Amino acid sequence: MVKTIDGRKIAKELNETTKEKVQQLKKQGIQPGLAVILVGENQASQRYVHMKEKKAIELGINSISKVFPETISESDLLIEIERLNDDPTVNGILVQSPLPKHINEQKVIETIDYHKDVDGFHPVNVGNLFLNVSKPYPVACTPKGVMTLLEKYNINVDGARVVIIGRSSIVGKPMLALMLNANATIIDVHSHTKDITEYTKDADIVISAVGKVATITEADLKEGACVIDVGQNLDKNGKLVGDVDYDPENSKIGYITPVPGGVGPMTIATLMQQTVEMCEWSKLK
Amino acid sequence: MVKTIDGRKIAKELNETTKEKVQQLKKQGIQPGLAVILVGENQASQRYVHMKEKKAIELGINSISKVFPETISESDLLIEIERLNDDPTVNGILVQSPLPKHINEQKVIETIDYHKDVDGFHPVNVGNLFLNVSKPYPVACTPKGVMTLLEKYNINVDGARVVIIGRSSIVGKPMLALMLNANATIIDVHSHTKDITEYTKDADIVISAVGKVATITEADLKEGACVIDVGQNLDKNGKLVGDVDYDPENSKIGYITPVPGGVGPMTIATLMQQTVEMCEWSKLK
């Protein structure tokens, strides 16, 4: 029977570790801080920002939220980011997506001081990741959380055949880079691949980050495969499901991250972990 | 019979195009400049630097070479780079590898103004490449030259199964990124892959950048495959050969870049092309 990779449990343990780290830092007079910028009134965005604030406070991390109206100009938003860049109490800055159409998202990402780029989206940090440089740098939180899950479940990555479905800047691409750095043989399939199942059927690890119900099914995977499902989709009954269609009671898959309860909880836990790491790195000179 | 991808011919055409571009720029009072830094007396490095100087002059590009003794300190080298960063007559700066062991190569690369990073090695430019950003940025010259060759020979990349052998920062990784941006299904195999031929035998395009004689042979490729051989090796007779072992008279391969005369000439031609592009970009505001 397929083993579930319990993201909630691992996230809980990670959060406890982060909380202890924060307590240790406080004893040295160091207080980590996370700033979240929200533009507009998108309800899902408001929920995500609220979850991040709540988790930060729970772990002892200072939470600074800046909410701006949809109409804020790009230049004013950039000024606000620069203000946070200069604020010594802030170790991590993230700008909640999506942004209004009149604001250039890439410009916003590049304005964040890359030492405070807690989402790991700044080109310098993406470059550092792809190059596998030796000094510390932030990494996109969802893929970083996936690597933690695999590590905790002792899933071998070195020399493994890893198929990544998707190539977004937020998940697919950093996932590819992390896997390559961990010595996997990596395969990236996407919307221009004729038949993705040609690749998934032999893969040791499949990571699906497409956002479509039943992107792959049981038949497209090999026996004992490890499946990381990053999908967050609503099926025809309005139920939250991932990209992978399988029968938990009767599957030949080895391991899978369930949706919900797999990758999702790890993303926020990793965001908190990384905020504290970036606080520690800022003290190294 | 296998068709040869004539790198010398395409490089010659590219150089002529670059030369005309330089003439057009000169009429507008714009003079592109390329600065090459060499540390020490490595003979191969001296040869490469000389080739670059010679080609630049031939195409009408200003050539500035700075040669320093092996003993130069890291901080003095960084000062010299900053001097070139501030020099408005310089559009491209490259530091010839290898550097002496007491100098941190990554630090040197990061000190080059990324707007003048003509080798495309700076993390910002690597990040821009991996993210496939829309604004112009420099790209590692060997992989960029490979894309030009494929384009000139109308080799389809979109949806193609592309296997890259190797994952160096200079070739393998930027090659992977360029191919992914061009919508190929990409597979990266390397020293931790159990059997690379499992992947090469089905590939539409194989790019070998390993640096080992007979990394792959005829038997490891499919009929009609396109092979890009980036290897530069000396065989047991001291002859310059690539990574790929095949019989030009009797091969089922579709296309191949010969060694020498394939990828090699394109690298320098691309360096010149990119220097002039970076000069043009510096005028856009």
Coordinates of C-alpha atoms in Angstrom, one line a residue:
Chain A
M1 CA 0.0 0.0 0.0
V2 CA 1.2 3.5 -0.8
K3 CA 3.0 5.3 2.0
T4 CA 1.8 8.8 2.7
I5 CA 4.4 11.6 3.0
D6 CA 2.9 13.4 5.9
G7 CA 3.6 17.1 5.2
R8 CA 1.6 18.3 8.2
K9 CA 3.7 16.3 10.6
I10 CA 7.1 17.3 9.1
A11 CA 5.9 20.9 8.9
K12 CA 5.0 20.8 12.6
E13 CA 8.4 19.4 13.5
L14 CA 10.1 22.0 11.3
N15 CA 8.1 24.8 13.0
E16 CA 9.1 23.6 16.4
T17 CA 12.7 23.6 15.4
T18 CA 12.3 27.1 14.0
K19 CA 10.6 28.3 17.2
E20 CA 13.5 27.0 19.3
K21 CA 16.0 28.7 17.0
V22 CA 14.1 32.0 17.4
Q23 CA 14.2 31.6 21.2
Q24 CA 18.0 31.0 21.1
L25 CA 18.4 34.1 18.9
K26 CA 16.3 36.2 21.2
K27 CA 18.7 35.3 24.1
Q28 CA 21.4 36.9 22.0
G29 CA 19.3 40.0 21.5
I30 CA 18.5 39.1 17.9
Q31 CA 14.8 39.3 16.7
P32 CA 14.0 37.9 13.2
G33 CA 11.4 39.9 11.2
L34 CA 9.3 39.0 8.1
A35 CA 7.6 41.7 6.0
V36 CA 4.8 40.8 3.7
I37 CA 3.5 43.3 1.1
L38 CA -0.1 42.9 -0.2
V39 CA -1.6 45.0 -3.0
G40 CA -5.3 45.0 -3.5
E41 CA -8.1 43.0 -2.0
N42 CA -7.8 39.5 -3.6
Q43 CA -9.4 37.2 -1.1
A44 CA -7.1 34.3 -1.6
S45 CA -4.1 36.6 -1.2
Q46 CA -5.6 38.0 2.0
R47 CA -5.9 34.5 3.3
Y48 CA -2.4 33.5 2.4
V49 CA -0.9 36.7 4.0
H50 CA -3.0 36.1 7.1
M51 CA -1.6 32.5 7.4
K52 CA 1.9 33.8 7.0
E53 CA 1.4 36.5 9.7
K54 CA -0.2 34.1 12.1
K55 CA 2.6 31.5 11.7
A56 CA 5.3 34.1 12.1
I57 CA 3.9 35.4 15.4
E58 CA 3.3 31.8 16.6
L59 CA 7.0 31.1 16.1
G60 CA 8.2 34.3 17.7
I61 CA 9.1 36.0 14.4
N62 CA 8.2 39.7 14.1
S63 CA 5.5 40.1 11.4
I64 CA 5.2 43.4 9.4
S65 CA 2.4 43.5 6.9
K66 CA 2.0 46.4 4.5
V67 CA -1.3 46.5 2.6
F68 CA -1.7 48.9 -0.3
P69 CA -4.7 49.7 -2.5
E70 CA -4.9 48.2 -6.0
T71 CA -4.3 51.7 -7.4
I72 CA -0.8 52.2 -5.9
S73 CA 1.6 53.2 -8.6
E74 CA 4.6 51.0 -9.4
S75 CA 7.1 53.7 -8.3
D76 CA 5.4 54.1 -5.0
L77 CA 5.4 50.4 -4.4
L78 CA 9.1 50.3 -5.2
I79 CA 9.7 53.1 -2.7
E80 CA 7.9 51.0 0.0
I81 CA 10.1 48.0 -0.8
E82 CA 13.2 50.1 -0.5
R83 CA 12.0 51.3 2.8
L84 CA 11.9 47.7 4.0
N85 CA 15.3 47.0 2.4
D86 CA 16.7 49.7 4.7
D87 CA 14.9 48.5 7.8
P88 CA 17.3 46.6 10.0
T89 CA 14.4 44.9 11.9
V90 CA 13.4 43.2 8.6
N91 CA 15.2 40.0 7.5
G92 CA 12.8 38.7 4.9
I93 CA 10.6 40.6 2.4
L94 CA 8.0 39.0 0.2
V95 CA 5.4 40.5 -2.1
Q96 CA 2.2 38.5 -2.4
S97 CA 1.2 37.6 -5.9
P98 CA -0.7 38.4 -8.0
L99 CA 0.0 42.1 -8.5
P100 CA -2.2 44.5 -10.5
K101 CA -1.5 44.5 -14.2
H102 CA 0.0 48.0 -14.2
I103 CA 2.8 46.9 -12.0
N104 CA 5.8 45.0 -13.5
E105 CA 6.3 42.0 -11.2
Q106 CA 9.8 41.3 -12.3
K107 CA 10.8 44.9 -11.5
V108 CA 9.3 44.5 -8.1
I109 CA 11.1 41.2 -7.4
E110 CA 14.4 42.8 -8.5
T111 CA 13.9 45.8 -6.2
I112 CA 13.9 43.6 -3.1
D113 CA 17.4 43.5 -1.6
Y114 CA 18.4 40.0 -2.6
H115 CA 19.7 39.4 1.0
K116 CA 16.1 39.8 2.1
D117 CA 14.5 37.9 -0.8
V118 CA 12.8 35.3 1.3
D119 CA 10.8 33.9 -1.6
G120 CA 14.1 33.2 -3.5
F121 CA 12.7 34.8 -6.7
H122 CA 15.4 37.5 -7.3
P123 CA 17.6 36.7 -10.3
V124 CA 20.8 36.7 -8.2
N125 CA 19.4 34.0 -5.9
V126 CA 18.0 32.0 -8.9
G127 CA 21.4 32.3 -10.4
N128 CA 23.1 31.2 -7.2
L129 CA 20.8 28.2 -7.0
F130 CA 21.3 27.2 -10.6
L131 CA 25.1 27.6 -10.2
N132 CA 25.0 25.7 -6.9
V133 CA 27.3 28.3 -5.3
S134 CA 28.8 27.5 -1.9
K135 CA 27.7 30.6 0.1
P136 CA 24.2 30.6 1.6
Y137 CA 21.2 32.1 -0.4
P138 CA 17.4 31.9 -0.2
V139 CA 15.6 29.3 -2.3
A140 CA 12.0 29.2 -3.5
C141 CA 10.1 27.8 -0.5
T142 CA 7.9 25.1 -2.1
P143 CA 10.8 23.2 -3.8
K144 CA 13.0 23.7 -0.7
G145 CA 10.2 22.2 1.4
V146 CA 9.9 19.2 -1.1
M147 CA 13.6 18.5 -0.6
T148 CA 13.1 18.5 3.2
L149 CA 10.2 16.0 2.9
L150 CA 12.3 13.6 0.7
E151 CA 15.2 13.8 3.2
K152 CA 12.9 13.1 6.2
Y153 CA 11.5 10.0 4.4
N154 CA 15.0 8.9 3.3
I155 CA 14.0 8.9 -0.4
N156 CA 17.2 8.6 -2.4
V157 CA 17.8 11.4 -4.9
D158 CA 21.4 10.9 -5.9
G159 CA 21.4 9.1 -9.2
A160 CA 17.6 8.9 -9.2
R161 CA 15.6 9.4 -12.4
V162 CA 13.5 12.5 -11.5
V163 CA 10.8 13.8 -13.7
I164 CA 9.5 17.3 -13.1
I165 CA 6.2 18.2 -14.7
G166 CA 6.1 22.0 -15.2
R167 CA 8.6 24.7 -15.5
S168 CA 7.3 27.7 -13.5
S169 CA 9.7 30.1 -11.8
I170 CA 8.0 29.4 -8.5
V171 CA 8.1 25.6 -8.5
G172 CA 9.3 23.7 -11.6
K173 CA 12.5 25.5 -12.4
P174 CA 13.9 25.8 -8.8
M175 CA 12.8 22.2 -8.3
L176 CA 14.9 21.2 -11.3
A177 CA 17.9 23.1 -10.0
L178 CA 17.7 21.6 -6.5
M179 CA 17.4 18.1 -7.9
L180 CA 20.3 18.6 -10.3
N181 CA 22.4 20.0 -7.3
A182 CA 21.4 16.8 -5.4
N183 CA 22.8 14.7 -8.3
A184 CA 19.6 13.4 -9.7
T185 CA 19.2 12.7 -13.4
I186 CA 16.7 15.3 -14.2
I187 CA 14.0 15.4 -16.9
D188 CA 11.7 18.4 -17.3
V189 CA 8.4 17.9 -19.2
H190 CA 5.9 20.6 -19.9
S191 CA 3.2 21.9 -22.2
H192 CA 5.4 21.4 -25.3
T193 CA 6.2 17.8 -24.5
K194 CA 4.2 15.5 -26.8
D195 CA 3.5 12.7 -24.2
I196 CA 4.6 13.3 -20.7
T197 CA 3.7 9.7 -19.6
E198 CA 6.6 8.4 -21.8
Y199 CA 8.8 9.9 -19.1
T200 CA 6.8 9.5 -16.0
K201 CA 6.4 5.7 -16.4
D202 CA 10.1 5.0 -15.7
A203 CA 10.7 7.7 -13.1
D204 CA 11.9 7.0 -9.6
I205 CA 10.5 10.4 -8.5
V206 CA 7.8 12.4 -10.2
I207 CA 7.1 16.0 -9.2
S208 CA 3.9 17.4 -10.6
A209 CA 3.4 21.1 -10.5
V210 CA 0.9 21.7 -13.2
G211 CA -2.3 22.7 -11.5
K212 CA -4.6 20.4 -13.4
V213 CA -6.8 17.5 -12.1
A214 CA -5.5 14.1 -13.2
T215 CA -2.4 15.4 -14.9
I216 CA -1.1 11.9 -14.3
T217 CA -2.8 8.7 -13.1
E218 CA -1.7 5.4 -11.6
A219 CA -1.1 3.9 -15.0
D220 CA 1.5 6.6 -15.8
L221 CA 3.8 5.7 -12.9
K222 CA 6.0 2.8 -12.2
E223 CA 5.7 0.5 -9.2
G224 CA 7.3 1.9 -6.1
A225 CA 7.6 5.4 -7.5
C226 CA 7.7 8.4 -5.2
V227 CA 5.2 11.1 -6.2
I228 CA 5.3 14.7 -5.1
D229 CA 2.0 16.4 -5.9
V230 CA 2.3 20.2 -5.8
G231 CA -1.1 20.6 -7.5
Q232 CA -3.9 22.6 -5.8
N233 CA -7.0 22.1 -7.9
L234 CA -10.7 21.9 -7.3
D235 CA -12.3 18.9 -8.8
K236 CA -15.8 18.8 -10.3
N237 CA -17.3 18.5 -6.8
G238 CA -15.4 21.5 -5.5
K239 CA -13.0 19.3 -3.5
L240 CA -9.4 20.3 -3.2
V241 CA -7.2 17.7 -5.0
G242 CA -3.8 17.5 -6.5
D243 CA -2.5 16.8 -10.0
V244 CA -2.3 13.1 -9.4
D245 CA -5.2 10.6 -9.7
Y246 CA -4.7 7.5 -7.7
D247 CA -6.5 5.1 -5.3
P248 CA -4.9 5.3 -1.8
E249 CA -6.1 1.8 -1.0
N250 CA -5.0 0.1 -4.1
S251 CA -1.9 1.8 -5.6
K252 CA 1.4 0.5 -6.8
I253 CA 3.0 3.9 -6.0
G254 CA 5.7 3.8 -3.3
Y255 CA 5.2 7.2 -1.6
I256 CA 3.0 10.1 -2.3
T257 CA 2.3 13.6 -0.8
P258 CA -1.4 13.9 -0.3
V259 CA -3.4 17.0 -1.2
P260 CA -4.1 18.6 1.2
G261 CA -1.6 17.8 3.9
G262 CA 1.5 17.2 1.8
V263 CA 3.5 19.9 0.1
G264 CA 1.2 22.8 1.2
P265 CA 2.0 22.9 5.0
M266 CA 5.7 22.6 4.1
T267 CA 5.7 25.8 2.1
I268 CA 4.8 28.0 5.0
A269 CA 7.0 26.1 7.4
T270 CA 9.9 26.6 5.0
L271 CA 9.2 30.3 4.6
M272 CA 9.5 30.7 8.4
Q273 CA 12.6 28.5 8.5
Q274 CA 14.2 30.6 5.7
T275 CA 13.3 33.9 7.4
V276 CA 15.3 32.8 10.5
E277 CA 18.2 31.4 8.4
M278 CA 18.4 34.8 6.5
C279 CA 18.5 36.6 9.9
E280 CA 21.4 34.3 10.9
W281 CA 23.2 34.8 7.6
S282 CA 22.9 38.6 8.0
K283 CA 24.9 38.4 11.2
L284 CA 27.8 36.5 9.5
K285 CA 30.5 38.7 8.1
Chain B
M1 CA 25.3 9.8 -44.6
V2 CA 25.7 12.1 -41.6
K3 CA 25.4 15.8 -42.4
T4 CA 28.1 18.0 -40.9
I5 CA 27.2 21.1 -39.1
D6 CA 29.8 23.5 -40.4
G7 CA 30.7 25.7 -37.4
R8 CA 33.5 27.4 -39.3
K9 CA 31.2 28.5 -42.1
I10 CA 28.4 29.7 -39.7
A11 CA 31.0 31.5 -37.6
K12 CA 32.5 33.2 -40.6
E13 CA 29.0 34.5 -41.6
L14 CA 28.3 35.6 -38.0
N15 CA 31.6 37.4 -37.9
E16 CA 30.8 39.3 -41.1
T17 CA 27.4 40.3 -39.7
T18 CA 29.1 41.5 -36.6
K19 CA 31.7 43.4 -38.6
E20 CA 28.9 45.2 -40.5
K21 CA 27.1 46.0 -37.3
V22 CA 30.3 47.6 -35.9
Q23 CA 30.7 49.7 -39.0
Q24 CA 27.1 51.0 -38.6
L25 CA 27.7 51.8 -34.9
K26 CA 30.9 53.7 -35.8
K27 CA 28.9 55.9 -38.1
Q28 CA 26.9 56.9 -35.1
G29 CA 30.0 57.6 -33.1
I30 CA 29.7 54.4 -31.1
Q31 CA 32.8 52.2 -30.7
P32 CA 32.3 48.8 -29.0
G33 CA 35.1 47.6 -26.7
L34 CA 36.1 44.2 -25.2
A35 CA 38.4 43.9 -22.2
V36 CA 40.1 40.6 -21.5
I37 CA 41.9 40.0 -18.2
L38 CA 44.6 37.3 -18.0
V39 CA 46.4 36.3 -14.8
G40 CA 49.6 34.3 -15.0
E41 CA 51.4 32.6 -17.9
N42 CA 49.3 29.5 -18.7
Q43 CA 50.1 28.9 -22.4
A44 CA 46.7 27.7 -23.4
S45 CA 45.2 30.8 -21.8
Q46 CA 47.6 33.0 -23.6
R47 CA 46.6 31.4 -26.9
Y48 CA 42.9 31.9 -26.2
V49 CA 43.3 35.5 -25.1
H50 CA 45.4 36.2 -28.3
M51 CA 42.6 34.6 -30.4
K52 CA 40.0 36.8 -28.8
E53 CA 42.1 40.0 -29.2
K54 CA 42.8 39.2 -32.9
K55 CA 39.2 38.5 -33.7
A56 CA 38.0 41.7 -32.0
I57 CA 40.5 43.9 -33.9
E58 CA 39.5 42.1 -37.2
L59 CA 35.9 43.0 -36.6
G60 CA 36.6 46.6 -35.6
I61 CA 36.0 46.0 -31.9
N62 CA 38.4 47.8 -29.5
S63 CA 40.5 45.2 -27.7
I64 CA 41.8 46.0 -24.2
S65 CA 44.0 43.2 -22.7
K66 CA 45.2 43.4 -19.1
V67 CA 47.8 40.8 -18.1
F68 CA 48.8 40.4 -14.5
P69 CA 51.4 38.2 -12.8
E70 CA 50.3 35.0 -11.1
T71 CA 51.1 36.7 -7.8
I72 CA 48.5 39.5 -8.0
S73 CA 46.3 39.6 -4.9
E74 CA 42.6 38.9 -5.1
S75 CA 41.8 42.5 -3.9
D76 CA 44.1 44.1 -6.5
L77 CA 42.5 42.0 -9.2
L78 CA 39.0 43.1 -8.0
I79 CA 40.2 46.8 -8.2
E80 CA 41.3 46.3 -11.8
I81 CA 37.9 44.8 -12.6
E82 CA 36.2 47.8 -11.0
R83 CA 38.3 50.1 -13.1
L84 CA 37.0 48.4 -16.2
N85 CA 33.5 48.5 -14.9
D86 CA 33.8 52.3 -14.7
D87 CA 35.4 52.6 -18.1
P88 CA 32.8 53.8 -20.6
T89 CA 34.8 52.6 -23.6
V90 CA 34.5 49.0 -22.3
N91 CA 31.2 47.1 -23.1
G92 CA 32.3 43.5 -22.3
I93 CA 34.7 42.3 -19.6
L94 CA 35.9 38.7 -19.3
V95 CA 38.5 37.1 -17.0
Q96 CA 40.3 34.2 -18.6
S97 CA 40.2 30.9 -16.7
P98 CA 41.8 29.3 -14.9
L99 CA 42.8 31.7 -12.1
P100 CA 45.5 31.0 -9.5
K101 CA 44.2 29.1 -6.5
H102 CA 44.5 32.0 -4.1
I103 CA 41.9 33.9 -6.0
N104 CA 38.2 33.1 -5.5
E105 CA 36.8 32.8 -9.0
Q106 CA 33.2 33.2 -8.0
K107 CA 34.1 36.5 -6.3
V108 CA 35.8 37.7 -9.4
I109 CA 32.8 36.8 -11.6
E110 CA 30.5 38.7 -9.2
T111 CA 32.6 41.8 -9.2
I112 CA 32.2 42.2 -13.0
D113 CA 29.4 44.7 -13.6
Y114 CA 26.7 42.3 -14.9
H115 CA 25.9 44.7 -17.7
K116 CA 29.4 44.0 -19.0
D117 CA 29.5 40.3 -18.1
V118 CA 30.2 39.2 -21.7
D119 CA 30.8 35.5 -20.6
G120 CA 27.3 35.4 -19.0
F121 CA 28.7 33.9 -15.8
H122 CA 27.4 36.4 -13.3
P123 CA 24.6 35.0 -11.1
V124 CA 22.2 37.8 -12.1
N125 CA 22.6 36.8 -15.8
V126 CA 22.4 33.1 -15.0
G127 CA 19.2 33.8 -13.1
N128 CA 17.9 35.9 -15.9
L129 CA 18.6 33.1 -18.3
F130 CA 17.0 30.4 -16.1
L131 CA 14.0 32.6 -15.5
N132 CA 13.8 33.4 -19.2
V133 CA 13.2 37.1 -18.5
S134 CA 12.1 39.4 -21.4
K135 CA 14.8 42.1 -21.2
P136 CA 18.2 41.4 -22.9
Y137 CA 21.0 39.9 -20.9
P138 CA 24.3 38.1 -21.8
V139 CA 24.4 34.3 -22.1
A140 CA 27.4 31.9 -21.9
C141 CA 28.9 32.0 -25.4
T142 CA 29.4 28.3 -26.2
P143 CA 25.7 27.3 -25.5
K144 CA 24.5 30.5 -27.3
G145 CA 26.6 29.5 -30.3
V146 CA 25.1 26.0 -30.3
M147 CA 21.6 27.5 -30.5
T148 CA 22.7 29.6 -33.5
L149 CA 24.0 26.5 -35.2
L150 CA 20.8 24.6 -34.7
E151 CA 18.8 27.5 -35.9
K152 CA 20.9 27.9 -39.1
Y153 CA 20.4 24.2 -39.9
N154 CA 16.7 24.3 -39.1
I155 CA 17.0 21.6 -36.5
N156 CA 13.7 21.6 -34.5
V157 CA 14.1 22.2 -30.8
D158 CA 10.4 22.9 -29.8
G159 CA 9.1 19.6 -28.3
A160 CA 12.3 17.8 -29.1
R161 CA 13.8 15.3 -26.6
V162 CA 17.1 16.8 -25.8
V163 CA 19.8 15.1 -23.7
I164 CA 22.6 17.2 -22.2
I165 CA 25.6 15.3 -21.0
G166 CA 27.3 17.3 -18.3
R167 CA 26.3 20.1 -16.0
S168 CA 29.1 22.6 -15.9
S169 CA 28.4 26.3 -15.3
I170 CA 30.1 27.1 -18.6
V171 CA 28.2 24.7 -20.9
G172 CA 25.9 22.1 -19.5
K173 CA 23.7 24.3 -17.3
P174 CA 23.3 27.3 -19.6
M175 CA 22.6 24.8 -22.4
L176 CA 19.9 23.2 -20.3
A177 CA 18.3 26.6 -19.6
L178 CA 18.4 27.7 -23.3
M179 CA 16.8 24.4 -24.4
L180 CA 14.1 24.6 -21.8
N181 CA 13.4 28.2 -22.9
A182 CA 13.2 27.0 -26.5
N183 CA 10.5 24.5 -25.3
A184 CA 12.5 21.3 -25.6
T185 CA 11.9 18.4 -23.2
I186 CA 15.2 18.4 -21.4
I187 CA 17.2 15.6 -19.8
D188 CA 20.4 16.3 -18.0
V189 CA 22.7 13.3 -17.4
H190 CA 26.1 13.5 -15.6
S191 CA 28.6 11.7 -13.5
H192 CA 25.9 10.5 -11.1
T193 CA 23.7 9.0 -13.8
K194 CA 24.0 5.2 -13.8
D195 CA 23.9 4.7 -17.5
I196 CA 23.7 7.7 -19.8
T197 CA 23.1 5.6 -22.9
E198 CA 19.6 4.8 -21.6
Y199 CA 18.8 8.4 -22.3
T200 CA 20.9 9.1 -25.4
K201 CA 19.5 6.3 -27.4
D202 CA 16.1 7.9 -27.7
A203 CA 17.2 11.5 -27.9
D204 CA 16.4 13.8 -30.9
I205 CA 19.3 16.0 -29.9
V206 CA 22.3 15.0 -27.8
I207 CA 24.7 17.6 -26.5
S208 CA 27.9 16.2 -25.1
A209 CA 30.0 18.5 -22.9
V210 CA 32.0 16.1 -20.9
G211 CA 35.6 16.3 -22.1
K212 CA 36.3 12.6 -22.5
V213 CA 37.1 10.7 -25.7
A214 CA 34.3 8.3 -26.7
T215 CA 31.8 9.5 -24.0
I216 CA 29.2 8.2 -26.5
T217 CA 29.5 6.1 -29.6
E218 CA 27.3 5.4 -32.6
A219 CA 25.5 2.6 -30.8
D220 CA 24.3 5.0 -28.1
L221 CA 22.4 7.2 -30.5
K222 CA 19.2 6.8 -32.5
E223 CA 18.9 7.0 -36.3
G224 CA 18.7 10.6 -37.5
A225 CA 19.8 12.1 -34.2
C226 CA 21.4 15.5 -34.1
V227 CA 24.7 15.5 -32.1
I228 CA 26.4 18.6 -30.7
D229 CA 29.9 17.7 -29.7
V230 CA 31.4 20.3 -27.3
G231 CA 34.3 18.0 -26.3
Q232 CA 37.9 19.1 -26.9
N233 CA 40.1 16.1 -26.1
L234 CA 43.4 14.6 -27.2
D235 CA 43.1 11.0 -28.3
K236 CA 45.9 8.5 -27.7
N237 CA 47.6 9.7 -30.9
G238 CA 47.5 13.3 -29.7
K239 CA 44.9 14.3 -32.2
L240 CA 42.1 16.7 -31.2
V241 CA 38.8 14.9 -31.0
G242 CA 35.4 15.4 -29.4
D243 CA 33.4 13.4 -27.0
V244 CA 31.6 11.4 -29.7
D245 CA 33.0 8.4 -31.4
Y246 CA 31.5 7.8 -34.9
D247 CA 32.4 6.9 -38.5
P248 CA 31.6 9.9 -40.7
E249 CA 31.4 7.6 -43.8
N250 CA 29.0 5.1 -42.2
S251 CA 26.9 6.6 -39.5
K252 CA 23.1 6.6 -38.8
I253 CA 23.4 10.0 -37.1
G254 CA 21.5 12.8 -38.8
Y255 CA 23.7 15.8 -38.0
I256 CA 26.9 16.3 -36.1
T257 CA 29.2 19.1 -35.2
P258 CA 32.8 17.9 -36.1
V259 CA 35.8 18.5 -33.8
P260 CA 37.5 20.7 -34.7
G261 CA 35.4 23.0 -36.9
G262 CA 32.0 22.7 -35.1
V263 CA 31.3 24.3 -31.8
G264 CA 34.7 25.8 -31.3
P265 CA 34.7 28.6 -33.9
M266 CA 31.2 29.5 -32.9
T267 CA 32.2 30.3 -29.3
I268 CA 34.5 33.1 -30.3
A269 CA 32.2 34.4 -33.0
T270 CA 29.4 34.5 -30.3
L271 CA 31.7 36.4 -27.9
M272 CA 32.2 39.1 -30.5
Q273 CA 28.5 39.1 -31.4
Q274 CA 27.6 39.5 -27.7
T275 CA 30.1 42.3 -27.1
V276 CA 28.5 44.3 -29.8
E277 CA 24.9 43.5 -28.6
M278 CA 25.9 44.6 -25.1
C279 CA 27.2 47.8 -26.5
E280 CA 23.8 48.4 -28.2
W281 CA 21.9 47.5 -25.0
S282 CA 24.0 50.0 -23.1
K283 CA 22.6 52.7 -25.3
L284 CA 19.0 51.8 -24.7
K285 CA 17.4 53.6 -21.8

